[in-house]
Short mmCIF file of C-alpha atoms and ligand atoms in Angstrom, two decimals:
data_model
loop_
_atom_site.label_atom_id
_atom_site.label_comp_id
_atom_site.label_asym_id
_atom_site.label_seq_id
_atom_site.Cartn_x
_atom_site.Cartn_y
_atom_site.Cartn_z
CA MET L 150 2.76 8.75 24.54
CA SER L 151 1.90 5.48 22.77
CA ASP L 152 3.73 2.45 24.05
CA THR L 153 4.28 1.40 20.46
CA ARG L 154 6.64 4.23 19.87
CA LYS L 155 10.22 3.22 19.13
CA ALA L 156 13.33 5.07 18.02
CA TYR L 157 16.35 4.02 15.99
CA ARG L 158 19.65 5.88 16.11
CA ALA L 159 22.01 5.62 13.08
CA SER L 160 23.12 7.66 10.11
CA LEU L 161 20.05 8.48 8.07
CA LEU L 162 19.96 8.98 4.28
CA HIS L 163 17.05 9.39 1.96
CA SER L 164 16.18 10.84 -1.39
CA LEU L 165 14.15 14.05 -1.68
CA GLY L 166 13.73 13.99 -5.47
CA ASP L 167 15.28 13.15 -8.78
CA PRO L 168 18.83 14.59 -9.04
CA ALA L 169 18.13 15.08 -12.77
CA GLU L 170 15.49 17.67 -11.70
CA LEU L 171 16.76 19.06 -8.39
CA GLY L 172 20.52 18.78 -8.90
CA GLU L 173 22.62 16.34 -6.90
CA HIS L 174 22.92 18.34 -3.66
CA ALA L 175 19.32 19.24 -3.26
CA SER L 176 18.19 15.67 -4.03
CA TYR L 177 19.00 14.04 -0.70
CA GLU L 178 19.10 14.45 3.05
CA TYR L 179 21.87 12.96 5.10
CA ILE L 180 22.08 13.11 8.87
CA ALA L 181 25.31 11.60 10.20
CA ASP L 182 23.90 10.99 13.71
CA GLY L 183 20.18 10.71 13.22
CA LEU L 184 17.12 9.45 15.00
CA LEU L 185 14.16 7.78 13.31
CA VAL L 186 11.08 7.67 15.48
CA VAL L 187 8.39 5.16 14.50
CA GLU L 188 4.85 4.67 15.79
CA GLY L 189 1.94 2.52 14.62
CA GLY L 190 3.92 1.39 11.54
CA LYS L 191 4.56 4.94 10.35
CA ILE L 192 7.47 7.33 10.66
CA LEU L 193 6.66 9.86 13.29
CA ALA L 194 9.83 11.95 13.15
CA MET L 195 13.33 11.99 11.72
CA GLY L 196 16.21 14.35 12.34
CA PRO L 197 19.48 14.80 14.16
CA ALA L 198 19.66 12.73 17.33
CA SER L 199 20.84 15.75 19.21
CA ALA L 200 17.60 17.59 18.37
CA LEU L 201 15.14 14.72 18.86
CA LEU L 202 16.52 12.81 21.85
CA PRO L 203 15.82 15.51 24.45
CA ASP L 204 12.12 15.54 23.50
CA LEU L 205 11.76 11.74 23.46
CA ALA L 206 9.68 10.52 26.36
CA PRO L 207 11.80 8.54 28.83
CA GLY L 208 10.06 5.18 28.23
CA VAL L 209 10.60 5.11 24.49
CA PRO L 210 13.20 2.45 23.62
CA VAL L 211 16.08 3.63 21.48
CA ARG L 212 18.05 1.06 19.45
CA HIS L 213 21.44 2.36 18.52
CA PHE L 214 22.87 0.83 15.34
CA GLU L 215 26.50 1.83 15.27
CA ASP L 216 28.40 2.02 11.93
CA THR L 217 25.29 1.72 9.96
CA LEU L 218 23.25 3.73 7.46
CA ILE L 219 19.45 3.69 7.51
CA THR L 220 17.76 4.19 4.17
CA PRO L 221 14.20 3.57 2.96
CA GLY L 222 13.59 -0.02 2.01
CA PHE L 223 14.47 -0.87 -1.58
CA ILE L 224 11.82 -1.07 -4.25
CA ASP L 225 11.99 -3.72 -7.02
CA THR L 226 9.72 -2.66 -9.85
CA HIS L 227 9.96 -5.91 -11.83
CA ILE L 228 10.51 -9.48 -10.67
CA HIS L 229 9.09 -12.97 -11.34
CA TYR L 230 8.63 -15.04 -8.18
CA PRO L 231 8.07 -18.36 -10.01
CA GLN L 232 11.56 -18.00 -11.52
CA THR L 233 13.28 -18.02 -8.14
CA GLY L 234 14.52 -21.57 -8.71
CA MET L 235 15.91 -20.99 -12.21
CA ILE L 236 18.31 -18.03 -11.82
CA GLY L 237 21.46 -18.57 -13.88
CA ALA L 238 20.02 -20.67 -16.67
CA TYR L 239 22.79 -21.02 -19.28
CA GLY L 240 23.27 -20.01 -22.80
CA GLU L 241 20.16 -18.53 -24.36
CA GLN L 242 18.67 -15.15 -25.25
CA LEU L 243 15.11 -14.21 -24.40
CA LEU L 244 12.88 -16.33 -26.67
CA ASP L 245 14.86 -19.52 -26.42
CA TRP L 246 15.43 -18.92 -22.68
CA LEU L 247 11.62 -18.72 -22.20
CA ASN L 248 10.98 -21.95 -24.11
CA THR L 249 13.89 -23.92 -22.78
CA TYR L 250 13.92 -22.95 -19.13
CA THR L 251 11.15 -20.57 -18.05
CA PHE L 252 8.01 -22.28 -19.19
CA PRO L 253 8.86 -25.69 -17.74
CA CYS L 254 9.83 -24.03 -14.43
CA GLU L 255 6.59 -22.08 -14.26
CA ARG L 256 4.57 -25.18 -14.97
CA GLN L 257 5.35 -26.43 -11.44
CA PHE L 258 3.14 -23.64 -10.01
CA GLN L 259 -0.03 -25.57 -10.87
CA ASP L 260 0.81 -27.27 -7.57
CA ALA L 261 -0.32 -24.98 -4.73
CA THR L 262 2.11 -26.60 -2.27
CA HIS L 263 5.01 -25.84 -4.55
CA ALA L 264 3.75 -22.28 -4.94
CA GLU L 265 3.56 -21.82 -1.16
CA ASP L 266 7.08 -23.11 -0.69
CA VAL L 267 8.55 -20.84 -3.32
CA ALA L 268 6.52 -17.82 -2.18
CA GLY L 269 7.99 -18.12 1.28
CA ARG L 270 11.52 -18.50 -0.03
CA PHE L 271 11.03 -15.58 -2.46
CA LEU L 272 9.75 -13.14 0.22
CA ALA L 273 12.54 -14.14 2.58
CA GLU L 274 14.99 -13.45 -0.21
CA LEU L 275 13.53 -9.98 -0.91
CA LEU L 276 13.78 -9.09 2.79
CA ARG L 277 17.30 -10.43 3.15
CA ASN L 278 18.20 -8.06 0.41
CA GLY L 279 16.41 -5.09 1.94
CA THR L 280 13.60 -5.01 -0.66
CA THR L 281 10.40 -4.07 1.10
CA THR L 282 8.15 -3.48 -1.94
CA ALA L 283 8.08 -5.33 -5.25
CA LEU L 284 5.97 -5.50 -8.37
CA VAL L 285 5.77 -9.23 -8.96
CA PHE L 286 4.81 -11.57 -11.81
CA GLY L 287 3.05 -14.76 -10.72
CA SER L 288 2.61 -17.69 -13.08
CA VAL L 289 -0.49 -18.28 -15.19
CA HIS L 290 -1.99 -20.20 -12.31
CA PRO L 291 -4.20 -18.12 -9.92
CA GLU L 292 -3.02 -20.34 -7.06
CA SER L 293 0.47 -18.92 -7.49
CA VAL L 294 -0.84 -15.45 -6.66
CA ASP L 295 -2.88 -16.68 -3.75
CA ALA L 296 0.24 -18.22 -2.28
CA LEU L 297 2.29 -15.04 -2.69
CA PHE L 298 -0.37 -12.68 -1.37
CA GLU L 299 -1.10 -14.89 1.63
CA ALA L 300 2.57 -14.88 2.64
CA ALA L 301 2.95 -11.13 1.97
CA LEU L 302 -0.15 -10.40 4.04
CA ARG L 303 1.34 -12.31 6.98
CA LEU L 304 4.40 -10.04 6.73
CA ASN L 305 2.28 -6.89 6.20
CA LEU L 306 4.26 -6.01 3.09
CA ARG L 307 3.29 -3.40 0.49
CA LEU L 308 3.34 -5.69 -2.53
CA ILE L 309 1.88 -5.66 -6.01
CA ALA L 310 1.33 -8.87 -8.00
CA GLY L 311 -0.76 -10.51 -10.60
CA LYS L 312 -1.47 -13.70 -12.47
CA VAL L 313 0.10 -13.99 -15.92
CA MET L 314 -2.34 -13.75 -18.79
CA MET L 315 -1.10 -15.79 -21.76
CA ASP L 316 -3.42 -17.31 -24.36
CA ARG L 317 -1.08 -18.13 -27.32
CA ASN L 318 2.49 -18.90 -28.36
CA ALA L 319 3.21 -20.86 -25.18
CA PRO L 320 2.82 -24.50 -24.30
CA ASP L 321 -0.75 -25.74 -23.75
CA TYR L 322 0.02 -26.53 -20.10
CA LEU L 323 0.72 -22.86 -19.48
CA THR L 324 -2.00 -20.99 -21.33
CA ASP L 325 -5.34 -19.57 -20.30
CA THR L 326 -7.95 -18.12 -22.66
CA ALA L 327 -9.18 -14.57 -23.11
CA GLN L 328 -12.27 -15.58 -21.05
CA SER L 329 -10.59 -17.61 -18.35
CA GLY L 330 -7.71 -15.14 -17.96
CA TYR L 331 -10.23 -12.40 -17.46
CA ALA L 332 -12.35 -14.37 -14.96
CA GLN L 333 -9.41 -15.60 -12.94
CA SER L 334 -7.86 -12.13 -12.76
CA LYS L 335 -11.18 -10.61 -11.65
CA ALA L 336 -11.58 -13.19 -8.91
CA LEU L 337 -8.04 -12.41 -7.68
CA ILE L 338 -8.72 -8.67 -7.80
CA GLU L 339 -11.87 -9.18 -5.67
CA ARG L 340 -9.98 -11.41 -3.25
CA TRP L 341 -6.79 -9.40 -2.76
CA HIS L 342 -6.72 -5.86 -4.22
CA GLY L 343 -6.68 -3.38 -1.32
CA ARG L 344 -6.34 -5.99 1.39
CA GLY L 345 -3.62 -5.04 3.90
CA ARG L 346 -0.97 -3.28 1.83
CA LEU L 347 -1.57 -5.44 -1.27
CA HIS L 348 -2.45 -4.28 -4.80
CA TYR L 349 -3.30 -6.18 -7.94
CA ALA L 350 -1.47 -5.85 -11.30
CA VAL L 351 -3.13 -6.98 -14.47
CA THR L 352 -0.27 -8.98 -16.01
CA PRO L 353 -0.33 -9.96 -19.70
CA ARG L 354 3.08 -11.62 -20.09
CA PHE L 355 4.02 -9.67 -23.26
CA ALA L 356 2.40 -8.90 -26.54
CA PRO L 357 3.42 -12.09 -28.35
CA THR L 358 1.75 -14.40 -25.84
CA SER L 359 -1.65 -12.60 -25.82
CA THR L 360 -4.25 -12.43 -28.59
CA PRO L 361 -5.82 -9.04 -29.27
CA GLU L 362 -8.90 -10.40 -27.46
CA GLN L 363 -6.89 -11.00 -24.33
CA LEU L 364 -5.24 -7.58 -24.44
CA ALA L 365 -8.70 -6.08 -24.82
CA SER L 366 -9.86 -8.04 -21.75
CA ALA L 367 -6.85 -6.67 -19.78
CA GLY L 368 -8.02 -3.17 -20.72
CA ARG L 369 -11.50 -4.01 -19.56
CA LEU L 370 -10.22 -5.12 -16.16
CA LEU L 371 -8.33 -1.85 -15.76
CA ARG L 372 -11.44 0.17 -16.60
CA GLU L 373 -13.68 -1.87 -14.28
CA HIS L 374 -11.61 -1.49 -11.07
CA ASP L 375 -9.93 1.47 -9.41
CA GLY L 376 -6.27 1.59 -8.61
CA LEU L 377 -5.07 -1.47 -10.51
CA TYR L 378 -1.69 -1.73 -12.11
CA LEU L 379 -0.70 -2.92 -15.55
CA HIS L 380 2.48 -4.90 -15.61
CA THR L 381 4.14 -6.36 -18.70
CA HIS L 382 7.31 -6.48 -20.81
CA LEU L 383 8.20 -4.08 -23.62
CA SER L 384 11.00 -3.86 -26.24
CA GLU L 385 13.48 -6.05 -24.46
CA ASN L 386 15.06 -8.00 -27.34
CA ARG L 387 15.41 -7.39 -31.05
CA GLU L 388 13.97 -10.76 -32.15
CA GLU L 389 11.01 -10.19 -29.84
CA ILE L 390 10.37 -6.78 -31.38
CA GLN L 391 10.40 -8.29 -34.92
CA TRP L 392 7.98 -10.96 -33.78
CA VAL L 393 5.60 -8.29 -32.40
CA LYS L 394 5.73 -6.52 -35.75
CA GLN L 395 4.71 -9.77 -37.52
CA LEU L 396 1.96 -10.52 -35.05
CA PHE L 397 0.47 -7.01 -34.99
CA PRO L 398 1.18 -5.57 -38.49
CA GLU L 399 -1.72 -3.10 -38.13
CA ARG L 400 -0.08 -1.35 -35.13
CA GLU L 401 2.57 1.35 -35.29
CA GLY L 402 5.01 -0.40 -33.02
CA TYR L 403 5.36 -2.44 -29.90
CA LEU L 404 4.10 0.24 -27.42
CA ASP L 405 1.14 0.99 -29.71
CA VAL L 406 -0.06 -2.65 -29.33
CA TYR L 407 -0.54 -1.95 -25.62
CA ASP L 408 -1.76 1.62 -26.17
CA HIS L 409 -4.47 0.47 -28.59
CA HIS L 410 -5.99 -1.67 -25.81
CA GLY L 411 -5.93 1.03 -23.17
CA LEU L 412 -2.96 -0.43 -21.32
CA VAL L 413 -0.74 2.67 -21.16
CA GLY L 414 -1.45 4.87 -18.16
CA PRO L 415 -0.04 6.25 -14.91
CA ARG L 416 -0.10 2.89 -13.22
CA SER L 417 1.41 0.95 -16.10
CA VAL L 418 4.90 -0.48 -15.59
CA PHE L 419 6.81 -1.82 -18.58
CA ALA L 420 9.85 -3.93 -17.96
CA HIS L 421 12.97 -3.19 -20.02
CA GLY L 422 12.24 -0.75 -22.80
CA VAL L 423 15.77 -1.30 -24.03
CA HIS L 424 15.05 -0.63 -27.69
CA LEU L 425 12.41 2.12 -27.40
CA CYS L 426 12.43 4.87 -30.03
CA GLU L 427 12.10 8.58 -29.14
CA ASP L 428 8.37 8.66 -30.00
CA GLU L 429 7.63 5.72 -27.73
CA CYS L 430 9.55 7.31 -24.89
CA ALA L 431 7.66 10.54 -25.42
CA ARG L 432 4.37 8.63 -25.26
CA LEU L 433 5.38 6.88 -22.02
CA GLY L 434 6.30 10.23 -20.48
CA GLN L 435 3.07 11.88 -21.61
CA ALA L 436 1.01 8.95 -20.21
CA GLY L 437 2.82 9.04 -16.85
CA ALA L 438 3.80 5.37 -17.39
CA ALA L 439 6.94 3.80 -15.96
CA VAL L 440 9.77 1.69 -17.18
CA ALA L 441 11.55 -0.88 -15.00
CA PHE L 442 15.29 -0.71 -15.75
CA CYS L 443 16.62 -4.27 -15.34
CA PRO L 444 20.40 -4.14 -15.90
CA THR L 445 21.43 -7.54 -14.63
CA SER L 446 18.78 -9.20 -16.83
CA ASN L 447 19.61 -7.06 -19.86
CA LEU L 448 23.28 -8.07 -19.60
CA PHE L 449 22.59 -11.74 -18.74
CA LEU L 450 20.22 -12.31 -21.71
CA GLY L 451 22.29 -10.09 -23.99
CA SER L 452 19.27 -7.87 -24.56
CA GLY L 453 21.01 -4.50 -24.75
CA LEU L 454 21.70 -1.28 -22.82
CA PHE L 455 18.84 0.80 -21.45
CA ASN L 456 18.98 4.43 -22.46
CA LEU L 457 18.32 6.20 -19.14
CA PRO L 458 19.19 9.68 -20.44
CA MET L 459 16.52 9.34 -23.13
CA ALA L 460 13.96 8.31 -20.53
CA GLU L 461 14.94 11.30 -18.41
CA ARG L 462 14.56 13.69 -21.39
CA HIS L 463 11.00 12.55 -21.83
CA LYS L 464 10.23 12.52 -18.09
CA VAL L 465 9.48 8.84 -18.10
CA LYS L 466 9.19 7.45 -14.58
CA VAL L 467 11.91 4.86 -14.04
CA GLY L 468 12.42 2.28 -11.31
CA LEU L 469 14.85 -0.60 -10.95
CA GLY L 470 13.96 -4.22 -11.60
CA THR L 471 15.95 -7.25 -10.69
CA ASP L 472 13.91 -9.33 -13.17
CA VAL L 473 14.85 -12.57 -11.43
CA GLY L 474 15.19 -15.24 -12.98
CA ALA L 475 16.65 -13.55 -16.07
CA GLY L 476 18.24 -11.11 -13.63
CA THR L 477 21.12 -12.56 -11.68
CA SER L 478 20.60 -11.11 -8.24
CA PHE L 479 17.82 -10.25 -5.79
CA SER L 480 20.00 -7.41 -4.52
CA ILE L 481 19.05 -3.88 -5.56
CA LEU L 482 22.59 -2.86 -4.58
CA GLN L 483 24.02 -5.37 -7.07
CA THR L 484 21.45 -4.16 -9.64
CA LEU L 485 22.82 -0.66 -9.14
CA ASN L 486 26.35 -1.96 -9.57
CA GLU L 487 25.37 -3.30 -13.01
CA ALA L 488 23.30 -0.20 -13.84
CA TYR L 489 26.42 1.89 -13.37
CA LYS L 490 28.30 -0.30 -15.83
CA VAL L 491 25.42 -0.16 -18.33
CA MET L 492 25.73 3.65 -18.25
CA GLN L 493 29.52 3.49 -18.56
CA LEU L 494 29.21 1.40 -21.71
CA GLN L 495 27.11 4.22 -23.20
CA GLY L 496 29.58 6.92 -22.20
CA ALA L 497 27.30 8.19 -19.42
CA ARG L 498 27.41 8.31 -15.60
CA LEU L 499 25.02 7.13 -12.88
CA ASN L 500 25.83 9.24 -9.82
CA PRO L 501 25.19 7.60 -6.45
CA PHE L 502 22.37 9.93 -5.50
CA LYS L 503 20.55 9.07 -8.72
CA SER L 504 21.13 5.43 -7.84
CA LEU L 505 19.68 5.99 -4.36
CA TYR L 506 16.70 7.72 -6.00
CA LEU L 507 16.09 4.85 -8.41
CA ALA L 508 16.28 2.26 -5.60
CA THR L 509 13.82 4.14 -3.33
CA LEU L 510 11.80 7.25 -4.13
CA GLY L 511 12.08 6.84 -7.95
CA GLY L 512 10.79 3.29 -7.59
CA ALA L 513 7.92 4.49 -5.35
CA ARG L 514 7.05 7.14 -8.01
CA ALA L 515 7.16 4.49 -10.73
CA LEU L 516 4.65 2.54 -8.67
CA ASP L 517 2.52 5.59 -7.82
CA LEU L 518 3.19 5.00 -4.17
CA ALA L 519 5.47 7.95 -3.30
CA ASP L 520 2.94 9.32 -0.81
CA ARG L 521 3.47 6.19 1.34
CA ILE L 522 6.87 4.58 0.72
CA GLY L 523 10.32 5.45 -0.71
CA SER L 524 11.33 8.03 1.80
CA LEU L 525 11.95 8.57 5.57
CA GLN L 526 9.61 11.61 5.71
CA PRO L 527 7.26 11.67 8.69
CA GLY L 528 3.89 10.14 7.78
CA HIS L 529 5.43 7.59 5.50
CA GLU L 530 5.20 3.90 6.16
CA ALA L 531 8.10 2.67 8.25
CA ASP L 532 9.71 0.42 5.61
CA PHE L 533 13.42 0.88 6.08
CA VAL L 534 16.77 -0.96 6.07
CA VAL L 535 19.85 -0.79 8.29
CA LEU L 536 22.97 -1.17 6.17
CA ASP L 537 26.08 -2.37 7.94
CA LEU L 538 29.08 -0.37 6.81
CA LYS L 539 31.38 -2.95 8.25
CA ALA L 540 29.65 -6.01 6.74
CA THR L 541 32.79 -7.45 5.17
CA PRO L 542 36.52 -6.82 5.74
CA LEU L 543 36.92 -5.33 2.33
CA LEU L 544 33.91 -3.00 2.73
CA GLU L 545 35.13 -1.88 6.16
CA TYR L 546 38.61 -1.24 4.81
CA ARG L 547 37.42 0.53 1.70
CA LEU L 548 34.99 2.76 3.63
CA SER L 549 37.68 3.72 6.12
CA GLN L 550 39.17 5.65 3.13
CA SER L 551 35.86 7.30 2.24
CA ARG L 552 35.70 11.14 2.45
CA SER L 553 32.03 11.73 1.77
CA ILE L 554 28.58 10.24 1.90
CA ALA L 555 28.60 10.18 -1.90
CA GLU L 556 31.67 8.03 -1.87
CA THR L 557 30.32 5.76 0.90
CA LEU L 558 27.10 5.33 -1.01
CA PHE L 559 28.82 4.55 -4.27
CA VAL L 560 31.09 1.93 -2.65
CA LEU L 561 28.11 0.35 -0.89
CA MET L 562 26.45 0.00 -4.26
CA THR L 563 29.55 -1.42 -5.85
CA LEU L 564 30.63 -3.90 -3.13
CA GLY L 565 27.29 -4.38 -1.31
CA ASP L 566 24.70 -7.13 -1.52
CA ASP L 567 22.60 -9.09 0.97
CA ARG L 568 25.55 -9.19 3.42
CA VAL L 569 25.24 -5.48 4.17
CA VAL L 570 21.52 -5.68 5.02
CA ALA L 571 21.67 -6.10 8.82
CA HIS L 572 17.97 -5.39 9.51
CA THR L 573 14.85 -4.93 7.37
CA PHE L 574 11.72 -3.25 8.78
CA ALA L 575 8.28 -3.32 7.15
CA MET L 576 5.51 -1.15 8.60
CA GLY L 577 7.68 -0.77 11.74
CA GLN L 578 8.16 -4.47 12.29
CA GLU L 579 11.50 -6.15 11.96
CA VAL L 580 11.08 -8.73 9.22
CA HIS L 581 14.67 -9.64 8.65
CA GLN L 582 17.61 -9.68 10.99
CA ARG L 583 20.81 -10.86 9.26
CA ASP L 584 22.43 -12.34 12.34
CA ALA L 585 19.31 -14.04 13.77
CA VAL L 586 18.94 -17.81 13.86
CA ALA L 587 15.62 -17.67 11.98
CA SER L 588 14.16 -14.64 10.24
CA ALA L 589 10.59 -13.40 10.61
CA ALA L 590 10.08 -14.29 6.95
CA GLU L 591 11.19 -17.86 7.58
CA LEU L 592 8.89 -18.03 10.58
CA ALA L 593 5.99 -16.72 8.47
CA ARG L 594 6.60 -19.58 6.05
CA ASP L 595 5.94 -22.24 8.68
N1 LIG X 137 9.34 -11.47 -21.70
C1 LIG X 137 8.25 -12.31 -21.65
N2 LIG X 137 8.38 -13.09 -20.55
C2 LIG X 137 9.53 -12.80 -19.94
C3 LIG X 137 10.20 -13.26 -18.78
O1 LIG X 137 9.73 -14.12 -18.05
N3 LIG X 137 11.36 -12.66 -18.48
C4 LIG X 137 11.89 -11.72 -19.26
N4 LIG X 137 13.10 -11.14 -18.88
N5 LIG X 137 11.33 -11.23 -20.32
C5 LIG X 137 10.16 -11.78 -20.66
ZN1 LIG X 138 10.59 -10.00 -16.64
#
């Protein structure tokens, strides 16, 4: 027996597949009194405590978390770390919001000390909210990505990030060129991609802020290196879409701008896709590309309502994005709360097991990482959260009336936020403990 072996006793819940494909009941596994055995950062076994405890060697420590639910760590498929300090910026829709608030805020990341400070706060916030993997926009400054990856490496997180490429239609202080954007991205790829659990995403901000030359250079980076991601925005706002039509009249539509440059593939993640047409959805599905559904952002900026059923029809991979700072919460639970309402406004439902799927395994599939994260299956990386079912008086009272795991899950997603995340584990290490004086993430910042 290895002395690194540890066991956690709690209710266990994870997703086995998309309820849209498997049906609700076959899509999850719930063990009311379960045991999760972890060794060397990986899940070694999971199952009923009654079955696993008798075989557990006597020296293996068992932590018993009463009145809790363990799920896989949450996965945020679209977020901007430089926008941590500007959540809740008043009054504008996308394009004015970018010019008025976002660009001046991102300017500060030319200062590496500022970037290091915000990177630490940002990762601590992810972990406080139970998010163990995220696909993250940096700023245009390569130093911003160095700061984030350095902090993520210290915490041994599975994290994907990239430097923004932006060579037009933005202030001079925030633009690169097709050549410098390519060279800086390449240097970051060589420095970080594949180190620890880190991956690099080629990150053109969105079609309006890149010349065709820059988009072509993004395609070249993807062709020149294995396993990179492509991360950008797509069809978020009606004015934005009109602007793309004016800037790229020779292309068939917004998605085609990216497609033309070889940017649409199985590791491409497009944030929003609120106003996609059927043909674009079909193309995303055929390419194996993913959309990050960002409900708090789409409501906050008045962008529109994402059509999840259309994405499902075309088998488009979908994950959830908080899209902070246009999004209004780091919490994937709160993101699900708003996702439910976005579906309600379209006369549709988001059942709690679909929500669980989007927050975990669906997010992992969107990021092409489902063989490593997103589930509690043995062999997967031990990224998991312990959710406190008595975190607030209201939650405790409401859940005392619950008659099923479906109801408990739905209420958690409606009332829950960072307060319910009692512990967060990444690669088997506790990286957040709600009730501790200082979290591991805070310590990693110092
Ligand atoms: N489109 C281009 N840049 C951004 C951004 O920073 N946030 C959002 N929500 N959309 C964008
Ligand atoms: Zn965004």
